[in-house]
PDB file of C-alpha atoms in Angstrom:
ATOM      1  CA  MET A  60     -50.572  96.369 -20.888  1.00 52.00           C
ATOM      2  CA  TYR A  61     -53.892  97.458 -19.307  1.00 54.00           C
ATOM      3  CA  GLY A  62     -55.602  94.125 -20.633  1.00 62.00           C
ATOM      4  CA  GLU A  63     -55.468  95.283 -24.275  1.00 60.00           C
ATOM      5  CA  PRO A  64     -56.205  92.669 -26.808  1.00 59.00           C
ATOM      6  CA  THR A  65     -53.241  91.454 -28.925  1.00 59.00           C
ATOM      7  CA  ALA A  66     -52.999  90.038 -32.524  1.00 59.00           C
ATOM      8  CA  ASP A  67     -49.775  88.517 -33.877  1.00 61.00           C
ATOM      9  CA  GLY A  68     -47.728  89.856 -31.008  1.00 64.00           C
ATOM     10  CA  TRP A  69     -49.042  93.518 -31.382  1.00 64.00           C
ATOM     11  CA  ARG A  70     -51.394  95.299 -29.010  1.00 68.00           C
ATOM     12  CA  ALA A  71     -54.555  96.678 -30.175  1.00 72.00           C
ATOM     13  CA  TRP A  72     -54.287 100.512 -30.394  1.00 79.00           C
ATOM     14  CA  ASP A  73     -57.598 102.160 -29.417  1.00 83.00           C
ATOM     15  CA  PRO A  74     -57.970 105.494 -31.333  1.00 88.00           C
ATOM     16  CA  GLY A  75     -60.641 106.556 -28.763  1.00 89.00           C
ATOM     17  CA  ARG A  76     -57.976 106.349 -25.964  1.00 88.00           C
ATOM     18  CA  SER A  77     -55.120 107.822 -27.996  1.00 93.00           C
ATOM     19  CA  LYS A  78     -54.929 111.127 -29.876  1.00 96.00           C
ATOM     20  CA  LEU A  79     -52.022 109.745 -31.920  1.00 96.00           C
ATOM     21  CA  GLY A  80     -53.975 106.597 -32.555  1.00 94.00           C
ATOM     22  CA  GLY A  81     -56.749 108.643 -33.777  1.00 96.00           C
ATOM     23  CA  MET A  82     -54.477 110.488 -36.110  1.00 97.00           C
ATOM     24  CA  PHE A  83     -53.295 107.235 -37.482  1.00 95.00           C
ATOM     25  CA  GLU A  84     -56.897 106.056 -37.948  1.00 95.00           C
ATOM     26  CA  LEU A  85     -57.906 109.298 -39.795  1.00 97.00           C
ATOM     27  CA  GLY A  86     -54.996 108.932 -42.207  1.00 97.00           C
ATOM     28  CA  PHE A  87     -52.687 111.678 -41.067  1.00 98.00           C
ATOM     29  CA  GLN A  88     -49.223 111.629 -42.791  1.00 97.00           C
ATOM     30  CA  THR A  89     -47.287 111.260 -39.486  1.00 97.00           C
ATOM     31  CA  GLY A  90     -44.014 110.137 -40.989  1.00 95.00           C
ATOM     32  CA  LEU A  91     -43.849 107.374 -38.455  1.00 95.00           C
ATOM     33  CA  SER A  92     -42.991 103.984 -39.922  1.00 93.00           C
ATOM     34  CA  GLY A  93     -40.675 102.420 -37.320  1.00 93.00           C
ATOM     35  CA  GLY A  94     -37.279 102.979 -35.815  1.00 96.00           C
ATOM     36  CA  GLU A  95     -37.485 106.765 -35.436  1.00 97.00           C
ATOM     37  CA  THR A  96     -36.245 108.699 -32.422  1.00 98.00           C
ATOM     38  CA  VAL A  97     -39.243 110.176 -30.642  1.00 98.00           C
ATOM     39  CA  LEU A  98     -39.742 112.851 -27.949  1.00 98.00           C
ATOM     40  CA  TYR A  99     -43.152 112.355 -26.475  1.00 98.00           C
ATOM     41  CA  LEU A 100     -44.512 115.260 -24.471  1.00 98.00           C
ATOM     42  CA  GLY A 101     -47.386 114.469 -22.109  1.00 96.00           C
ATOM     43  CA  ALA A 102     -46.776 110.722 -21.773  1.00 96.00           C
ATOM     44  CA  ALA A 103     -49.176 110.326 -18.855  1.00 93.00           C
ATOM     45  CA  SER A 104     -49.450 106.810 -17.760  1.00 90.00           C
ATOM     46  CA  GLY A 105     -47.720 105.465 -20.737  1.00 89.00           C
ATOM     47  CA  THR A 106     -50.600 103.957 -22.880  1.00 88.00           C
ATOM     48  CA  THR A 107     -49.782 105.651 -26.169  1.00 93.00           C
ATOM     49  CA  VAL A 108     -46.098 106.305 -25.600  1.00 96.00           C
ATOM     50  CA  SER A 109     -45.602 102.484 -24.941  1.00 93.00           C
ATOM     51  CA  HIS A 110     -47.210 101.764 -28.277  1.00 93.00           C
ATOM     52  CA  VAL A 111     -44.867 104.265 -29.979  1.00 95.00           C
ATOM     53  CA  ALA A 112     -41.844 102.660 -28.141  1.00 95.00           C
ATOM     54  CA  ASP A 113     -42.986  99.212 -29.438  1.00 93.00           C
ATOM     55  CA  PHE A 114     -42.112 100.272 -33.043  1.00 93.00           C
ATOM     56  CA  ALA A 115     -39.980 103.338 -32.700  1.00 96.00           C
ATOM     57  CA  GLY A 116     -36.397 103.683 -31.743  1.00 96.00           C
ATOM     58  CA  PRO A 117     -35.407 105.591 -28.704  1.00 97.00           C
ATOM     59  CA  THR A 118     -38.494 107.183 -27.164  1.00 97.00           C
ATOM     60  CA  TYR A 119     -38.151 109.943 -24.553  1.00 98.00           C
ATOM     61  CA  ALA A 120     -41.358 110.206 -22.566  1.00 97.00           C
ATOM     62  CA  VAL A 121     -41.879 113.454 -20.735  1.00 97.00           C
ATOM     63  CA  GLU A 122     -44.585 113.565 -17.884  1.00 96.00           C
ATOM     64  CA  PHE A 123     -45.028 116.208 -15.233  1.00 94.00           C
ATOM     65  CA  ALA A 124     -47.463 114.606 -12.835  1.00 94.00           C
ATOM     66  CA  PRO A 125     -45.960 112.156 -10.280  1.00 92.00           C
ATOM     67  CA  ARG A 126     -48.947 109.735 -10.167  1.00 93.00           C
ATOM     68  CA  PRO A 127     -49.144 108.955 -13.883  1.00 93.00           C
ATOM     69  CA  ALA A 128     -45.433 108.964 -14.038  1.00 93.00           C
ATOM     70  CA  ARG A 129     -45.272 105.958 -11.661  1.00 94.00           C
ATOM     71  CA  ASP A 130     -47.372 104.080 -14.255  1.00 93.00           C
ATOM     72  CA  LEU A 131     -45.279 105.380 -17.074  1.00 94.00           C
ATOM     73  CA  VAL A 132     -42.108 103.850 -15.410  1.00 94.00           C
ATOM     74  CA  GLU A 133     -44.059 100.530 -15.097  1.00 93.00           C
ATOM     75  CA  ALA A 134     -44.803 100.706 -18.784  1.00 92.00           C
ATOM     76  CA  ALA A 135     -41.207 101.477 -19.609  1.00 94.00           C
ATOM     77  CA  GLU A 136     -39.813  98.534 -17.530  1.00 94.00           C
ATOM     78  CA  PRO A 137     -40.153  95.904 -20.290  1.00 93.00           C
ATOM     79  CA  ARG A 138     -39.130  98.368 -23.069  1.00 94.00           C
ATOM     80  CA  ASP A 139     -35.540  99.071 -23.394  1.00 96.00           C
ATOM     81  CA  ARG A 140     -36.180 101.959 -25.881  1.00 96.00           C
ATOM     82  CA  LEU A 141     -38.617 103.851 -23.652  1.00 97.00           C
ATOM     83  CA  PHE A 142     -37.057 106.492 -21.313  1.00 97.00           C
ATOM     84  CA  PRO A 143     -39.461 108.028 -18.843  1.00 97.00           C
ATOM     85  CA  LEU A 144     -38.632 111.621 -17.575  1.00 97.00           C
ATOM     86  CA  LEU A 145     -40.388 113.197 -14.750  1.00 96.00           C
ATOM     87  CA  LYS A 146     -40.235 116.651 -16.201  1.00 97.00           C
ATOM     88  CA  ASP A 147     -42.397 119.628 -17.246  1.00 97.00           C
ATOM     89  CA  ALA A 148     -42.604 119.982 -21.110  1.00 97.00           C
ATOM     90  CA  ARG A 149     -42.843 123.729 -20.657  1.00 97.00           C
ATOM     91  CA  THR A 150     -39.254 123.898 -19.486  1.00 98.00           C
ATOM     92  CA  PRO A 151     -37.215 121.700 -21.989  1.00 98.00           C
ATOM     93  CA  THR A 152     -33.883 123.093 -20.540  1.00 97.00           C
ATOM     94  CA  ARG A 153     -34.579 120.700 -17.594  1.00 97.00           C
ATOM     95  CA  TYR A 154     -34.309 117.714 -19.863  1.00 98.00           C
ATOM     96  CA  ALA A 155     -32.149 118.775 -22.757  1.00 97.00           C
ATOM     97  CA  HIS A 156     -29.184 117.033 -21.158  1.00 96.00           C
ATOM     98  CA  VAL A 157     -30.904 113.792 -21.599  1.00 96.00           C
ATOM     99  CA  VAL A 158     -32.716 114.013 -24.892  1.00 97.00           C
ATOM    100  CA  GLU A 159     -30.621 113.757 -28.027  1.00 88.00           C
ATOM    101  CA  SER A 160     -30.935 116.582 -30.493  1.00 89.00           C
ATOM    102  CA  ASP A 161     -32.393 115.872 -34.033  1.00 95.00           C
ATOM    103  CA  VAL A 162     -35.128 113.544 -33.034  1.00 98.00           C
ATOM    104  CA  ASP A 163     -37.344 112.391 -35.946  1.00 98.00           C
ATOM    105  CA  ALA A 164     -40.611 113.206 -34.270  1.00 98.00           C
ATOM    106  CA  ILE A 165     -42.112 115.171 -31.366  1.00 98.00           C
ATOM    107  CA  VAL A 166     -45.429 113.749 -30.267  1.00 98.00           C
ATOM    108  CA  GLN A 167     -47.311 116.191 -28.028  1.00 98.00           C
ATOM    109  CA  ASP A 168     -50.444 115.463 -26.039  1.00 96.00           C
ATOM    110  CA  VAL A 169     -50.307 117.865 -23.171  1.00 96.00           C
ATOM    111  CA  ALA A 170     -53.468 119.079 -21.324  1.00 92.00           C
ATOM    112  CA  THR A 171     -52.329 122.663 -20.308  1.00 93.00           C
ATOM    113  CA  ARG A 172     -52.702 126.223 -21.598  1.00 95.00           C
ATOM    114  CA  GLY A 173     -50.070 127.266 -24.163  1.00 97.00           C
ATOM    115  CA  GLN A 174     -49.918 124.096 -26.025  1.00 98.00           C
ATOM    116  CA  ALA A 175     -48.518 125.785 -29.054  1.00 98.00           C
ATOM    117  CA  GLU A 176     -45.848 127.483 -26.958  1.00 98.00           C
ATOM    118  CA  VAL A 177     -44.746 124.226 -25.491  1.00 98.00           C
ATOM    119  CA  ALA A 178     -44.383 122.905 -29.084  1.00 98.00           C
ATOM    120  CA  VAL A 179     -42.338 125.911 -30.047  1.00 98.00           C
ATOM    121  CA  ARG A 180     -40.065 125.597 -26.952  1.00 98.00           C
ATOM    122  CA  ASN A 181     -39.368 122.001 -27.756  1.00 98.00           C
ATOM    123  CA  ALA A 182     -38.707 122.608 -31.530  1.00 97.00           C
ATOM    124  CA  ARG A 183     -35.030 122.758 -30.604  1.00 97.00           C
ATOM    125  CA  PHE A 184     -34.948 118.987 -30.384  1.00 98.00           C
ATOM    126  CA  LEU A 185     -36.508 118.264 -33.847  1.00 97.00           C
ATOM    127  CA  ALA A 186     -34.345 117.376 -36.768  1.00 98.00           C
ATOM    128  CA  ASP A 187     -34.703 119.709 -39.766  1.00 96.00           C
ATOM    129  CA  ASP A 188     -36.922 117.148 -41.654  1.00 96.00           C
ATOM    130  CA  GLY A 189     -38.645 115.868 -38.405  1.00 98.00           C
ATOM    131  CA  ARG A 190     -42.283 115.997 -37.765  1.00 98.00           C
ATOM    132  CA  LEU A 191     -44.364 117.546 -34.962  1.00 98.00           C
ATOM    133  CA  LEU A 192     -47.440 115.452 -34.205  1.00 98.00           C
ATOM    134  CA  LEU A 193     -49.682 117.546 -31.949  1.00 98.00           C
ATOM    135  CA  ALA A 194     -53.157 117.244 -30.650  1.00 98.00           C
ATOM    136  CA  ILE A 195     -54.467 120.702 -29.548  1.00 98.00           C
ATOM    137  CA  LYS A 196     -57.096 120.451 -26.876  1.00 97.00           C
ATOM    138  CA  ALA A 197     -59.487 123.334 -27.194  1.00 97.00           C
ATOM    139  CA  ARG A 198     -60.941 122.935 -23.673  1.00 97.00           C
ATOM    140  CA  SER A 199     -57.369 122.725 -22.080  1.00 97.00           C
ATOM    141  CA  GLU A 200     -56.578 126.285 -23.604  1.00 96.00           C
ATOM    142  CA  ASP A 201     -59.931 127.920 -22.792  1.00 95.00           C
ATOM    143  CA  VAL A 202     -63.093 126.250 -21.748  1.00 95.00           C
ATOM    144  CA  THR A 203     -65.221 129.168 -22.657  1.00 96.00           C
ATOM    145  CA  ALA A 204     -63.844 129.975 -26.160  1.00 97.00           C
ATOM    146  CA  ALA A 205     -65.140 128.456 -29.416  1.00 97.00           C
ATOM    147  CA  PRO A 206     -62.773 125.604 -30.391  1.00 98.00           C
ATOM    148  CA  GLU A 207     -62.084 127.120 -33.816  1.00 97.00           C
ATOM    149  CA  ALA A 208     -60.952 130.311 -32.378  1.00 98.00           C
ATOM    150  CA  VAL A 209     -58.653 128.361 -30.009  1.00 98.00           C
ATOM    151  CA  PHE A 210     -57.233 126.322 -32.837  1.00 98.00           C
ATOM    152  CA  GLU A 211     -56.550 129.378 -34.997  1.00 98.00           C
ATOM    153  CA  SER A 212     -54.727 131.073 -32.249  1.00 98.00           C
ATOM    154  CA  ALA A 213     -52.540 128.126 -31.613  1.00 98.00           C
ATOM    155  CA  LEU A 214     -51.823 127.577 -35.205  1.00 98.00           C
ATOM    156  CA  ASP A 215     -50.791 131.216 -35.456  1.00 98.00           C
ATOM    157  CA  ARG A 216     -48.181 130.759 -32.701  1.00 98.00           C
ATOM    158  CA  LEU A 217     -46.980 127.437 -34.215  1.00 98.00           C
ATOM    159  CA  ARG A 218     -46.449 129.149 -37.674  1.00 98.00           C
ATOM    160  CA  GLU A 219     -43.766 131.176 -36.083  1.00 96.00           C
ATOM    161  CA  ALA A 220     -41.473 128.084 -35.728  1.00 97.00           C
ATOM    162  CA  TYR A 221     -43.150 125.438 -37.989  1.00 98.00           C
ATOM    163  CA  GLU A 222     -44.613 124.847 -41.427  1.00 98.00           C
ATOM    164  CA  ILE A 223     -48.101 123.403 -40.922  1.00 98.00           C
ATOM    165  CA  LEU A 224     -48.347 120.380 -43.256  1.00 98.00           C
ATOM    166  CA  GLU A 225     -51.853 119.015 -42.122  1.00 98.00           C
ATOM    167  CA  THR A 226     -54.563 119.852 -39.701  1.00 98.00           C
ATOM    168  CA  ARG A 227     -57.875 117.977 -39.084  1.00 98.00           C
ATOM    169  CA  ARG A 228     -60.356 117.742 -36.255  1.00 98.00           C
ATOM    170  CA  LEU A 229     -60.194 114.622 -34.184  1.00 98.00           C
ATOM    171  CA  ASP A 230     -63.817 114.746 -33.170  1.00 97.00           C
ATOM    172  CA  ARG A 231     -64.666 111.274 -34.361  1.00 96.00           C
ATOM    173  CA  PHE A 232     -62.448 110.085 -31.412  1.00 97.00           C
ATOM    174  CA  HIS A 233     -61.763 113.235 -29.306  1.00 97.00           C
ATOM    175  CA  GLU A 234     -64.135 115.991 -29.110  1.00 97.00           C
ATOM    176  CA  ASP A 235     -62.790 119.643 -29.545  1.00 97.00           C
ATOM    177  CA  HIS A 236     -59.313 118.387 -30.484  1.00 98.00           C
ATOM    178  CA  LEU A 237     -57.241 119.305 -33.651  1.00 98.00           C
ATOM    179  CA  GLY A 238     -54.567 117.024 -34.981  1.00 98.00           C
ATOM    180  CA  VAL A 239     -51.580 118.856 -36.425  1.00 98.00           C
ATOM    181  CA  VAL A 240     -48.625 117.670 -38.419  1.00 98.00           C
ATOM    182  CA  ALA A 241     -45.818 120.191 -38.977  1.00 98.00           C
ATOM    183  CA  THR A 242     -42.162 120.374 -39.703  1.00 98.00           C
ATOM    184  CA  PRO A 243     -39.636 122.997 -38.434  1.00 97.00           C
ATOM    185  CA  LYS A 244     -38.982 126.161 -40.477  1.00 94.00           C
TER     186      LYS A 244
END
């Protein structure tokens, strides 16, 4: 896919192109080891979500924009566990009839204002012991605000629905991004 190098049948996962890949590289405790059911919010053209679907169980890939969704559909074609959904992650009621409840992980990589609100609205799908793996993009929230202020505001909103287990800046790979691992309250 996309000309990525492979080794032993696995595609190389570039942490500079994937916030989740950066979280793995930085040692976040994602709880992902293989076979999990995943809801992926902000799937874009399918690069990272296709990596996830290569080792996870059923992987529901939500993408709002039609152009990247076309590439996502192509990425899903050879993967029987990857289910692309042309939907808006801000309105989970529009895909609730498709996504199974009690998913093991929600991976969120959306570039919009209200990223914490998106996570809270989608918490309904997460199993009690599931994990939210979120990349908060400060510049998508407010390009004029200090990233730390943006992160604190987002974390305050997340704490209403989640217990925050781990946070760390992803600046080594993605400037002004905060990785978050959380579990539902």
